[in-house]
Coordinates of C-alpha atoms and ligand atoms in Angstrom, one line a residue:
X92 CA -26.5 -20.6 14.5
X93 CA -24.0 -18.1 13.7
X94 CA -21.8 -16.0 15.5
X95 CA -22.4 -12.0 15.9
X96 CA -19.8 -10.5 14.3
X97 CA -17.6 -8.3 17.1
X98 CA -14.8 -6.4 16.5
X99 CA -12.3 -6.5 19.4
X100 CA -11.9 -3.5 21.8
X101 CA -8.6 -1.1 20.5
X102 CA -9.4 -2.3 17.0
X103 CA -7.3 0.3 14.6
X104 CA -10.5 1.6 12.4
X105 CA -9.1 4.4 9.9
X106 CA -7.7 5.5 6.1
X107 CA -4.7 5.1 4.0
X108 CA -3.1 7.4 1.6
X109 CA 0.2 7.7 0.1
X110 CA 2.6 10.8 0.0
X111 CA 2.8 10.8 -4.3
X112 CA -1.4 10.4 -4.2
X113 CA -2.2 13.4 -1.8
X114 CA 0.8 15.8 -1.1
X115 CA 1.4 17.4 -4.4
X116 CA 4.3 20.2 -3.6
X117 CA 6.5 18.4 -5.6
X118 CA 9.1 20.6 -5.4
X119 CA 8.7 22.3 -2.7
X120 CA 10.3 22.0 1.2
X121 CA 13.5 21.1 -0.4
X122 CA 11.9 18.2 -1.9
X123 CA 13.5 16.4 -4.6
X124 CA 12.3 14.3 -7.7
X125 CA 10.9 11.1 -7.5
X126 CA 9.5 7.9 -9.9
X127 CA 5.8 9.7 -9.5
X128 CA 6.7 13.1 -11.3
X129 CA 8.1 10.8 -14.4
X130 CA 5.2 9.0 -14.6
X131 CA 1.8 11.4 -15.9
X132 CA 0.0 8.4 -17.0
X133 CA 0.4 5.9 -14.0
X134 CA 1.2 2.5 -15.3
X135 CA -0.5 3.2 -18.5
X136 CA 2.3 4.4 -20.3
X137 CA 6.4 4.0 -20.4
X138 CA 7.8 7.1 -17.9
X139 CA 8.9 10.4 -19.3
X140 CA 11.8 12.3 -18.5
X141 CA 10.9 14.6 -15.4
X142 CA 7.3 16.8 -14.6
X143 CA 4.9 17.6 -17.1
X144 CA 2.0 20.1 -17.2
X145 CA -0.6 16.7 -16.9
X146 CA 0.9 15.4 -14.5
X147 CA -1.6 15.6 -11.4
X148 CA 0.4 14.2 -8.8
X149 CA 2.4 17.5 -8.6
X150 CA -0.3 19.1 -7.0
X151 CA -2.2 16.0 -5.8
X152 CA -5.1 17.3 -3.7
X153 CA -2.5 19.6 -2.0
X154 CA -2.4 17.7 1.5
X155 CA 1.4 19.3 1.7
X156 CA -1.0 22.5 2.8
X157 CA -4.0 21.2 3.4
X158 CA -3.3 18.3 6.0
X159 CA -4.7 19.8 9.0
X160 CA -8.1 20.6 7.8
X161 CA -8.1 16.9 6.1
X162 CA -7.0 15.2 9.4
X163 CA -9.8 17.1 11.3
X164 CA -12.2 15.9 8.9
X165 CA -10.5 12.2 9.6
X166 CA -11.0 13.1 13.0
X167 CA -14.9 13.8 12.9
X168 CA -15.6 10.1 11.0
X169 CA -13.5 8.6 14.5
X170 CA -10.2 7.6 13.0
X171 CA -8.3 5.7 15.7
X172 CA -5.1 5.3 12.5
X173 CA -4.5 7.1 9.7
X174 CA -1.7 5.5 7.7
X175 CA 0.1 7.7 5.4
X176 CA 3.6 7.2 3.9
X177 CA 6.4 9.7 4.2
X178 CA 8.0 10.8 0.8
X179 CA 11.7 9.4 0.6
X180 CA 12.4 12.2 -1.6
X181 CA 11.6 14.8 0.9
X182 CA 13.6 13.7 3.3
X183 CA 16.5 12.8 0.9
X184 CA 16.0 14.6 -1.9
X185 CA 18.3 12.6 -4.2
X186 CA 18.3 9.5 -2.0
X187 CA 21.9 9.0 -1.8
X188 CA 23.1 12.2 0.3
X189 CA 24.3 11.6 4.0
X190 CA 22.0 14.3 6.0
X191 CA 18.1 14.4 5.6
X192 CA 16.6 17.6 4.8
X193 CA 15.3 19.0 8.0
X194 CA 12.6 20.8 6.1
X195 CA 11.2 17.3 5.0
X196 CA 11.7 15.8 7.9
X197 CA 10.0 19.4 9.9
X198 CA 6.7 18.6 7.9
X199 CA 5.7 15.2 9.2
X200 CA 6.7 16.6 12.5
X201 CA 3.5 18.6 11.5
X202 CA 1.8 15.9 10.3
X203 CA 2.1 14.0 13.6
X204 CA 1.2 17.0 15.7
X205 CA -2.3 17.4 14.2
X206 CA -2.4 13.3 14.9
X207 CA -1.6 13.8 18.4
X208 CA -4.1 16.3 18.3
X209 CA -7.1 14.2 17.5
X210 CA -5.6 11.1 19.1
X211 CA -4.9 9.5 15.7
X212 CA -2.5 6.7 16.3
X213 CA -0.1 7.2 12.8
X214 CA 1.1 3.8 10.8
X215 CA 3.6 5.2 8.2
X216 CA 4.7 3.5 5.3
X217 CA 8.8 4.3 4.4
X218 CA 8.7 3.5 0.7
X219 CA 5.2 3.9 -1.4
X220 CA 6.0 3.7 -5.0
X221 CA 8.2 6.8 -4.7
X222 CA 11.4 5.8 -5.0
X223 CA 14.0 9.2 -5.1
X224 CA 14.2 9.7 -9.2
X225 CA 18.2 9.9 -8.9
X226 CA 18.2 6.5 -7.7
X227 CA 16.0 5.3 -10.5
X228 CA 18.4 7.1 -13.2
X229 CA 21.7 6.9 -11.2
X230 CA 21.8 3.1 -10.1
X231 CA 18.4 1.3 -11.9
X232 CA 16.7 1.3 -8.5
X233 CA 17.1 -1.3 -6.5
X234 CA 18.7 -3.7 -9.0
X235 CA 21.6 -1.9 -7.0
X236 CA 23.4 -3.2 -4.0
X237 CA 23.4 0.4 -2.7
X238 CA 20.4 1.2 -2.2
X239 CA 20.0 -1.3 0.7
X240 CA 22.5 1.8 3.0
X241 CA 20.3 4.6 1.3
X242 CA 17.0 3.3 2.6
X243 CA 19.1 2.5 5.6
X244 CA 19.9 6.3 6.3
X245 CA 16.7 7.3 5.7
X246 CA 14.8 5.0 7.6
X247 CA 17.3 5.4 10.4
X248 CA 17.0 9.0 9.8
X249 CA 13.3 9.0 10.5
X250 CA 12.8 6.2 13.2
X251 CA 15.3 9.0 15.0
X252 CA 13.5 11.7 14.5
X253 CA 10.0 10.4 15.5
X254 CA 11.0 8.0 18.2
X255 CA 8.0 8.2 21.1
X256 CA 5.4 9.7 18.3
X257 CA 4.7 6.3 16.5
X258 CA 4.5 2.9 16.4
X259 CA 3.6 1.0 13.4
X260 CA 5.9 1.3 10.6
X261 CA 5.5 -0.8 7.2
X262 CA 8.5 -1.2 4.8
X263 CA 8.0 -1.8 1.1
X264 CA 4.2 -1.3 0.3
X265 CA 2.7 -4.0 -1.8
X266 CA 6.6 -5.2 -2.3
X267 CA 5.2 -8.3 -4.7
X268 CA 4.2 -5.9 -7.0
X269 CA 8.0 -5.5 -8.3
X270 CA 7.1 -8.4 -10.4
X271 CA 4.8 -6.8 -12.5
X272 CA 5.9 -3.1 -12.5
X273 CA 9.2 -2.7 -11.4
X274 CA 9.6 0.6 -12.0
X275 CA 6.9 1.5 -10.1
X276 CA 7.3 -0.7 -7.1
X277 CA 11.6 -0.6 -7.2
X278 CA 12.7 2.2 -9.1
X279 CA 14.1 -0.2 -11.8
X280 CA 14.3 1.6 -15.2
X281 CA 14.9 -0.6 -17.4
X282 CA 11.8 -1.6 -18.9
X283 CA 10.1 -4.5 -18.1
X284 CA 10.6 -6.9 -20.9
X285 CA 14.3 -6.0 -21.4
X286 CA 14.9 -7.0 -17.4
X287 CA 16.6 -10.4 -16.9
X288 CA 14.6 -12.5 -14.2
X289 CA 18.0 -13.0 -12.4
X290 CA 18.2 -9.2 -12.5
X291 CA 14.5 -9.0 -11.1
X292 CA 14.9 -11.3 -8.5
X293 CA 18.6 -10.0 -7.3
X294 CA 16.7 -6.2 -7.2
X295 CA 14.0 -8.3 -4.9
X296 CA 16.9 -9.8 -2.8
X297 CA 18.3 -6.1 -2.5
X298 CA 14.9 -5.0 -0.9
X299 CA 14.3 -7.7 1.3
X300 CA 17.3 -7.5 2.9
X301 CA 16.5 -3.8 3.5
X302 CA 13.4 -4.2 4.7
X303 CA 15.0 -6.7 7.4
X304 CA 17.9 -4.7 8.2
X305 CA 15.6 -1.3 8.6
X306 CA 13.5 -4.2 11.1
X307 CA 16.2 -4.5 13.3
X308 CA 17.6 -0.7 12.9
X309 CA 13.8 0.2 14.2
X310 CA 13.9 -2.3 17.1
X311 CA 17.4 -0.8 18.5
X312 CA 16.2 2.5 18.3
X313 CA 13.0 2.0 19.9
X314 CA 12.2 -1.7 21.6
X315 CA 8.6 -0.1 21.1
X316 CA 8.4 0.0 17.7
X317 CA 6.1 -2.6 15.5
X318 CA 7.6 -3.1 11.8
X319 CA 5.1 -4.7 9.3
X320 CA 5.7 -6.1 5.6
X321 CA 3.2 -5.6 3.2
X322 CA 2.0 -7.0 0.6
X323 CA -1.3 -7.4 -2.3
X324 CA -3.4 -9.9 -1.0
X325 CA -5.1 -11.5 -3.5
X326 CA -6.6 -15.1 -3.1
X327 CA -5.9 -17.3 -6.1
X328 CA -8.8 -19.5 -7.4
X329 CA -8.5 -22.6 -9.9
X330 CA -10.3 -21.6 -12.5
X331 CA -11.5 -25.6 -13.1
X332 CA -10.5 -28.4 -10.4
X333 CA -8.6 -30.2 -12.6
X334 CA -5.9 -30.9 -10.9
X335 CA -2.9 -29.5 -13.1
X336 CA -5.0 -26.0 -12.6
X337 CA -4.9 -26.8 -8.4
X338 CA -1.1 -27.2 -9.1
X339 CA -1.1 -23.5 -11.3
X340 CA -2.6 -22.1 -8.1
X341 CA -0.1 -23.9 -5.8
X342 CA 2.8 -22.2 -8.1
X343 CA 1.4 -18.7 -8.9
X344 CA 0.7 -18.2 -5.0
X345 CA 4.5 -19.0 -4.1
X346 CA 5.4 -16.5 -6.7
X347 CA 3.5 -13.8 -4.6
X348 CA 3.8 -15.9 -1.3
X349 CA 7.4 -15.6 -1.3
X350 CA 8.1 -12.5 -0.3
X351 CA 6.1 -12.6 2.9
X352 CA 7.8 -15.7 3.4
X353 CA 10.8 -14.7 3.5
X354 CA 9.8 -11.3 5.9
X355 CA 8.6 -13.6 8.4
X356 CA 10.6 -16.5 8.1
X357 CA 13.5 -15.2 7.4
X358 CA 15.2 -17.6 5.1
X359 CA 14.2 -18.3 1.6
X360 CA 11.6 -21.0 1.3
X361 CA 12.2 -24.6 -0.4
X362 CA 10.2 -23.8 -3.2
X363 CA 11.7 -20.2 -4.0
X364 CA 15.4 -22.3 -4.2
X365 CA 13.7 -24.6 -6.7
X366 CA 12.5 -21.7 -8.4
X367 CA 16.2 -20.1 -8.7
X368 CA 17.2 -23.5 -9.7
X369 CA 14.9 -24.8 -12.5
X370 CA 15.1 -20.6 -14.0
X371 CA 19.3 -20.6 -13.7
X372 CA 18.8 -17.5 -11.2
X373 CA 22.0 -17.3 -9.3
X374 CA 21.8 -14.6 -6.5
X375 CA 24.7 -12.8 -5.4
X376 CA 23.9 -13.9 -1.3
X377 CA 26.2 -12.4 1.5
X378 CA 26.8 -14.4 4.6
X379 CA 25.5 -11.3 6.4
X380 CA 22.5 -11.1 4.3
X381 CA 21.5 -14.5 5.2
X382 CA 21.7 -13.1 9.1
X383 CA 20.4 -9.8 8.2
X384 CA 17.0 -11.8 6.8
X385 CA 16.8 -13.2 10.5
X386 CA 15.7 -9.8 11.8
X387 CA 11.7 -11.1 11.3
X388 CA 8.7 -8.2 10.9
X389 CA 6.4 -7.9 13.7
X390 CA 3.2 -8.2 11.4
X391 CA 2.0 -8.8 8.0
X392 CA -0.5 -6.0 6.6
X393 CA -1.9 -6.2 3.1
X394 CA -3.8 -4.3 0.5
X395 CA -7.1 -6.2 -0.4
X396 CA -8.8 -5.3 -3.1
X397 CA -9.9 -8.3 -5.4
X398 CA -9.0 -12.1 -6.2
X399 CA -7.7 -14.1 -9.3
X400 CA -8.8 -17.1 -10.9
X401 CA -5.7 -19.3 -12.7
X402 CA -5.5 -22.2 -14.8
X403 CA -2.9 -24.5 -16.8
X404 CA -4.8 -23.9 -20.1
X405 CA -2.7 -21.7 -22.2
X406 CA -6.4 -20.9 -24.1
X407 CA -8.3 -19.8 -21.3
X408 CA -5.3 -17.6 -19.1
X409 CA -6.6 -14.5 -20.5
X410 CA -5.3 -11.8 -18.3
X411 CA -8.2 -9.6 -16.6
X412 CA -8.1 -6.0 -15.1
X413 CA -7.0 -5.8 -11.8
X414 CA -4.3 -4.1 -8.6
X415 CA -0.7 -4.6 -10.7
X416 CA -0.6 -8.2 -10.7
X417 CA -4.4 -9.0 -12.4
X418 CA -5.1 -12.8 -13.3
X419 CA -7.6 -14.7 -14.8
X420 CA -11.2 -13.5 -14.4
X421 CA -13.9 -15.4 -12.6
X422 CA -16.9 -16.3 -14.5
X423 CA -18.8 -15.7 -10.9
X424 CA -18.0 -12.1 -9.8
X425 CA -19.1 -9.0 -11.2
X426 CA -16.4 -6.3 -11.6
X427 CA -15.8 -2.6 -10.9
X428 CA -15.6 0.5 -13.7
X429 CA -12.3 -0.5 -13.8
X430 CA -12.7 -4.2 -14.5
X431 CA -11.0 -5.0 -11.2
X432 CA -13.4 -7.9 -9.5
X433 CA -15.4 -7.7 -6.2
X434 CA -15.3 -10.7 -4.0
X435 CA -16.1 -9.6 -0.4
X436 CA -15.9 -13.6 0.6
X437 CA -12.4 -13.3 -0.5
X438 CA -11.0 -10.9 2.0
X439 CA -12.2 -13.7 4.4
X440 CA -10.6 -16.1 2.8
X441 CA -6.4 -14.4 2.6
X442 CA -7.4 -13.2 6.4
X443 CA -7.6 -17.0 7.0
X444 CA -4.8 -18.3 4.1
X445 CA -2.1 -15.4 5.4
X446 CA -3.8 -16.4 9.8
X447 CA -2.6 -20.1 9.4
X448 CA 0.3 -19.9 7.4
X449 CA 2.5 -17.3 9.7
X450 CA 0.2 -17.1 13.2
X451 CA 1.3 -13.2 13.1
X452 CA -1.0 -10.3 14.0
X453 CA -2.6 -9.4 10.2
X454 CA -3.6 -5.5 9.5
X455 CA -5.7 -4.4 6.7
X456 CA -4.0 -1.7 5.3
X457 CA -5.8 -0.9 2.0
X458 CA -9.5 -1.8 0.7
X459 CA -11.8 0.2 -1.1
X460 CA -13.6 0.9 -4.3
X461 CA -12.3 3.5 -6.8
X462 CA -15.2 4.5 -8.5
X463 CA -17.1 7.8 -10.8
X464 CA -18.7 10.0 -8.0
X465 CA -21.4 12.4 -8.9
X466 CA -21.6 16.0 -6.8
X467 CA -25.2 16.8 -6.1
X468 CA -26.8 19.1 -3.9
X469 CA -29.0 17.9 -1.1
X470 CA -31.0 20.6 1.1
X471 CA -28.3 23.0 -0.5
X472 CA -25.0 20.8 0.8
X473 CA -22.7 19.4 -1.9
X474 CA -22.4 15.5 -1.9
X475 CA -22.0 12.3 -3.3
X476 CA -24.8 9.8 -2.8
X477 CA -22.3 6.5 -2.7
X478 CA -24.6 3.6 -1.5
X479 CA -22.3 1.5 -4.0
X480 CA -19.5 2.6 -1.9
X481 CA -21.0 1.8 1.1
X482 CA -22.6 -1.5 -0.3
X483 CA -18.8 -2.4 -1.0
X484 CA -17.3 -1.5 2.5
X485 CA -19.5 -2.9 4.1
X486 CA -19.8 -6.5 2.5
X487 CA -16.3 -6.4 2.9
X488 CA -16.2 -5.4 6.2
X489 CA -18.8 -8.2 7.4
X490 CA -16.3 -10.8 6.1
X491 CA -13.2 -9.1 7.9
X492 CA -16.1 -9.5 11.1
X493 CA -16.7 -13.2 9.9
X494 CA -12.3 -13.8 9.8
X495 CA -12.4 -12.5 13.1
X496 CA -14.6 -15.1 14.5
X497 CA -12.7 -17.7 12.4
X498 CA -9.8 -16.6 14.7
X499 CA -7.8 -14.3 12.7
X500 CA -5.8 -12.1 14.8
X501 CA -6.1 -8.5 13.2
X502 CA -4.8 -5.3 14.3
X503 CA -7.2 -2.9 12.4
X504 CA -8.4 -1.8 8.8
X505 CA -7.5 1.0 6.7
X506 CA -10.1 2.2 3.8
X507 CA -7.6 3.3 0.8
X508 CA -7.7 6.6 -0.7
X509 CA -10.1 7.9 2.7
X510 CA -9.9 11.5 1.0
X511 CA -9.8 11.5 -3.3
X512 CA -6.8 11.3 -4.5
X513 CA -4.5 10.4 -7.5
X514 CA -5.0 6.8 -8.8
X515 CA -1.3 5.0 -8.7
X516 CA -2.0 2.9 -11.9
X517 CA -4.2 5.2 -14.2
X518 CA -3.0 8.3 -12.6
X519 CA -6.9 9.5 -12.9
X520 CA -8.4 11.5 -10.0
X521 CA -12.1 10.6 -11.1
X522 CA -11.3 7.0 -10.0
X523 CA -12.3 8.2 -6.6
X524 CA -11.7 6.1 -3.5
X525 CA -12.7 8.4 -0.3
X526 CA -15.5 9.8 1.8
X527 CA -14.3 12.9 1.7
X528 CA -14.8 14.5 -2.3
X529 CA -12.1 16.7 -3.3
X530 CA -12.8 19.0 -6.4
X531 CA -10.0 18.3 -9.0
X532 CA -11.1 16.9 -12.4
X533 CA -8.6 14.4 -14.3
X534 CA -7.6 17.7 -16.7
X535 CA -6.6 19.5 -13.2
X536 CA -9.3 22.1 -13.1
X537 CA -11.4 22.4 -9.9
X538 CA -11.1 24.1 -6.6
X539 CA -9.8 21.3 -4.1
X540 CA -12.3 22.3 -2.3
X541 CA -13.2 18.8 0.3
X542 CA -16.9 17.7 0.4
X543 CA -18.3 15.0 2.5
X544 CA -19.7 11.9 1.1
X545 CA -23.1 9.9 2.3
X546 CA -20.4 7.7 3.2
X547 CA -18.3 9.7 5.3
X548 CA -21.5 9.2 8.2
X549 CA -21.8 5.9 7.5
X550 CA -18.2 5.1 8.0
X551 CA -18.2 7.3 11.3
X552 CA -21.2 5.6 12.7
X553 CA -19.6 2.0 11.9
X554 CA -16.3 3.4 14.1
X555 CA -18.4 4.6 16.9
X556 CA -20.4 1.6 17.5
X557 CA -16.8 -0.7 16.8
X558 CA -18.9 -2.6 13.8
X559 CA -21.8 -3.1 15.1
X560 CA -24.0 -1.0 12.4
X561 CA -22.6 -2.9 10.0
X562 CA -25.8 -5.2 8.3
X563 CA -25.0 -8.5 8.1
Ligands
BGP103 C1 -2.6 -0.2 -4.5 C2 -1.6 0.9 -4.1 C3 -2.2 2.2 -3.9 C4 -3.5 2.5 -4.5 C5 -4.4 1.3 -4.7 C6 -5.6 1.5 -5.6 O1 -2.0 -1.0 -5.5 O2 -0.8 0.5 -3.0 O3 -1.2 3.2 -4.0 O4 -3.5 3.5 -5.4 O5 -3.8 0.2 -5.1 O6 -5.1 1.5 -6.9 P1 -5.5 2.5 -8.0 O7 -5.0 3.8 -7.5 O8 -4.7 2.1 -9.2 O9 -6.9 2.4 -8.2

């Protein structure tokens, strides 16, 4: 016999978005430029100089005008979180200046007052892929020392301002990805292939040590505040058991493994110094860095969206489609439009790999299908019939129920990309994530008018009865 799945009472049941994917207003409210307005083709192609006409993140989906009619409509599926990130660049436009710009900091004010509203508990990412575009040209992103006080100010900046109005804070989203676009993830412009590992891993060093300073910042200004890492989770299958594969697996999970290490340890682990070793990384390490790393997050939270397969045969590591870091596909799963796998069992499985190895509450913060959606009419309503979407959510969804009776202590779930918006990789807005369809085509014509999806009641009626529609 197994156990029912049940969802614990409080259970955090919402949608994620990030500022660059949904605002638009790129240069408005005093806004400055950042990473997204240099980069019209997502990671698909090398960054231009500044905006460009095809470029749809300027204008997003317009949430920057549109945000309290969206969060009502998050409001009507039951949202108990919504978790959005706060554009760096509006609160600093260049990054590096002293005072925040109180118009930036006076429209998340409004943000959080249509939360409030609707009783939407906010989790707010500081830094989603939109690092300030001066600190990208200025000092190579975080390959510079400085930028550990910048993100200092500004994080101090806005744990002040909205001290009593929220409590669950995340630092770096996905931070691992820095090892496979770095100019995405950490503002580094120099292009991949010219970056020197040592480089890489100092720029790595640089944002872990923010991320535990802005840890203990948040917990001086308010004793009530929760600080999570996070990070892609994505489990890491040997493609064969031969053994030297089992030992590919062991390595390539320390490589992403390391960073959450490190947040909730707070040291760097045995293996990461062997690492440093065997590569000749030497890291420029301050005494007070080594303390500052102490200052340990409250909670991991992770993006989910697929897993890997590896192997130690040169002939067979063909790299696959997938969320930044891809990997070697498995012969077993079928894959998206995108080529990104599905594995539902393998949500289950990180929930249980991340549960054992650091005990810490766990938070879904990011799972979802990006996928072609089709408006139809039905009894003169426009929608989007997207029983593949639902299919998706919901097999995924029964294994976060099965982790949960495993033993996994996890705070909530956020569905990525809840309303359409701007793809962070292809930069495409018909890779479409949300229940909520926003009319804007990828050669930014449409209406941004918002439509709700068969999904949208589905995903309501799984809130309301705390997971108990979901089929099994
Ligand atoms: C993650 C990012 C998001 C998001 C999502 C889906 O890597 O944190 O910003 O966009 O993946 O990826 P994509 O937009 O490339 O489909």
């Amino acid at each position: 016999m197994t156990t029912a799945l049940s969802f614990p009472d409080g259970f955090l049941w919402g949608g994620a978005t990030a500022a660059n994917q949904v605002e638009g207003a790129y240069n408005q409210g005093g806004k400055g430029l950042s990473i997204q307005d240099t980069m019209p083709k997502g990671i698909m192609a090398p960054p231009v100089d500044g905006p460009t006409p095809d470029n749809l993140k300027l204008e997003a989906v317009d949430f920057y005008h549109r945000y309290a009619e969206d969060i009502a409509l998050f409001a009507e599926m039951g949202f108990k979180t919504y978790r959005f990130s706060i554009a760096w660049s509006r609160i600093f436009p260049n990054g590096d200046e002293t005072e925040p710009n109180e118009e930036g900091l006076a429209f998340y004010d409004r943000v959080l007052d249509e939360l409030e509203k609707h009783g939407i508990e906010p989790l707010i990412t500081l830094s989603h892929y939109e690092t300030p575009l001066h600190l990208a040209q200025k000092y190579d992103g975080w390959i510079s020392r400085d930028l550990i006080g910048f993100f200092e100010n500004y994080a101090r900046a806005v744990f002040e301002r909205y001290k009593g109005r929220v409590t669950y804070w995340l630092t770096f989203n996905e931070i691992n990805s820095v090892l496979h676009a770095p100019y995405l993830s950490g503002g580094i412009k120099t292009p991949k292939e010219q970056l020197d590992p040592a480089a890489l891993y100092q720029a790595i060093h640089h944002e872990l040590v923010a991320s535990a300073r802005v840890t203990r910042i948040a917990h001086e200004i308010d004793p009530g505040y929760l600080i999570g890492c996070m990070v892609i989770g994505m489990p890491i299958y040997p493609l064969t058991p031969a053994p030297d594969d089992i030992v590919a697996v062991m390595n390539a999970d320390h490589a992403n493994l390391m960073f959450s290490d490190v947040h909730v340890r707070g040291a760097y682990p045995g293996y990461a110094q062997r690492f440093f070793r065997d590569n000749g990384i030497t890291l420029s390490i301050t005494e007070q860095d080594l303390e500052d790393l102490k200052n340990t997050v409250d909670f991991v939270s992770f993006s989910y969206y697929m897993s890997v397969a590896e192997t130690a045969d040169p002939a067979l590591k063909i790299k696959g489609e997938g969320n930044i870091m891809g990997g070697v596909p498995n012969p077993h799963l079928a894959a998206s439009e995108w080529g990104w796998q599905i594995d539902p069992q393998g949500l289950r499985v990180i929930l249980n790999q991340f549960w054992d190895r650091w005990q810490k509450p766990l938070f879904i913060v990011e799972n979802g299908l990006g996928a072609k959606d089709v408006l139809v009419e039905v009894d003169g309503v426009k929608t989007v019939e997207d029983d593949y979407r639902i299919d998706y959510l919901n097999d995924h969804l029964v294994q976060v129920g099965e982790a949960i009776a495993d033993g996994v202590d996890l705070l909530g779930y956020t569905t990525w990309g809840c309303i359409d918006l701007v793809s962070a990789s292809t930069a495409q807005l018909s890779k479409r994530y949300g229940f909520i369809y926003v009319d804007r085509n990828d050669d930014g014509t449409g209406t941004l008018d918002r439509f709700k999806k068969k999904s949208f009641d589905w995903y309501a009626e799984v809130i309301r009865t705390n997971g108990a529609s979901l089929s099994a």
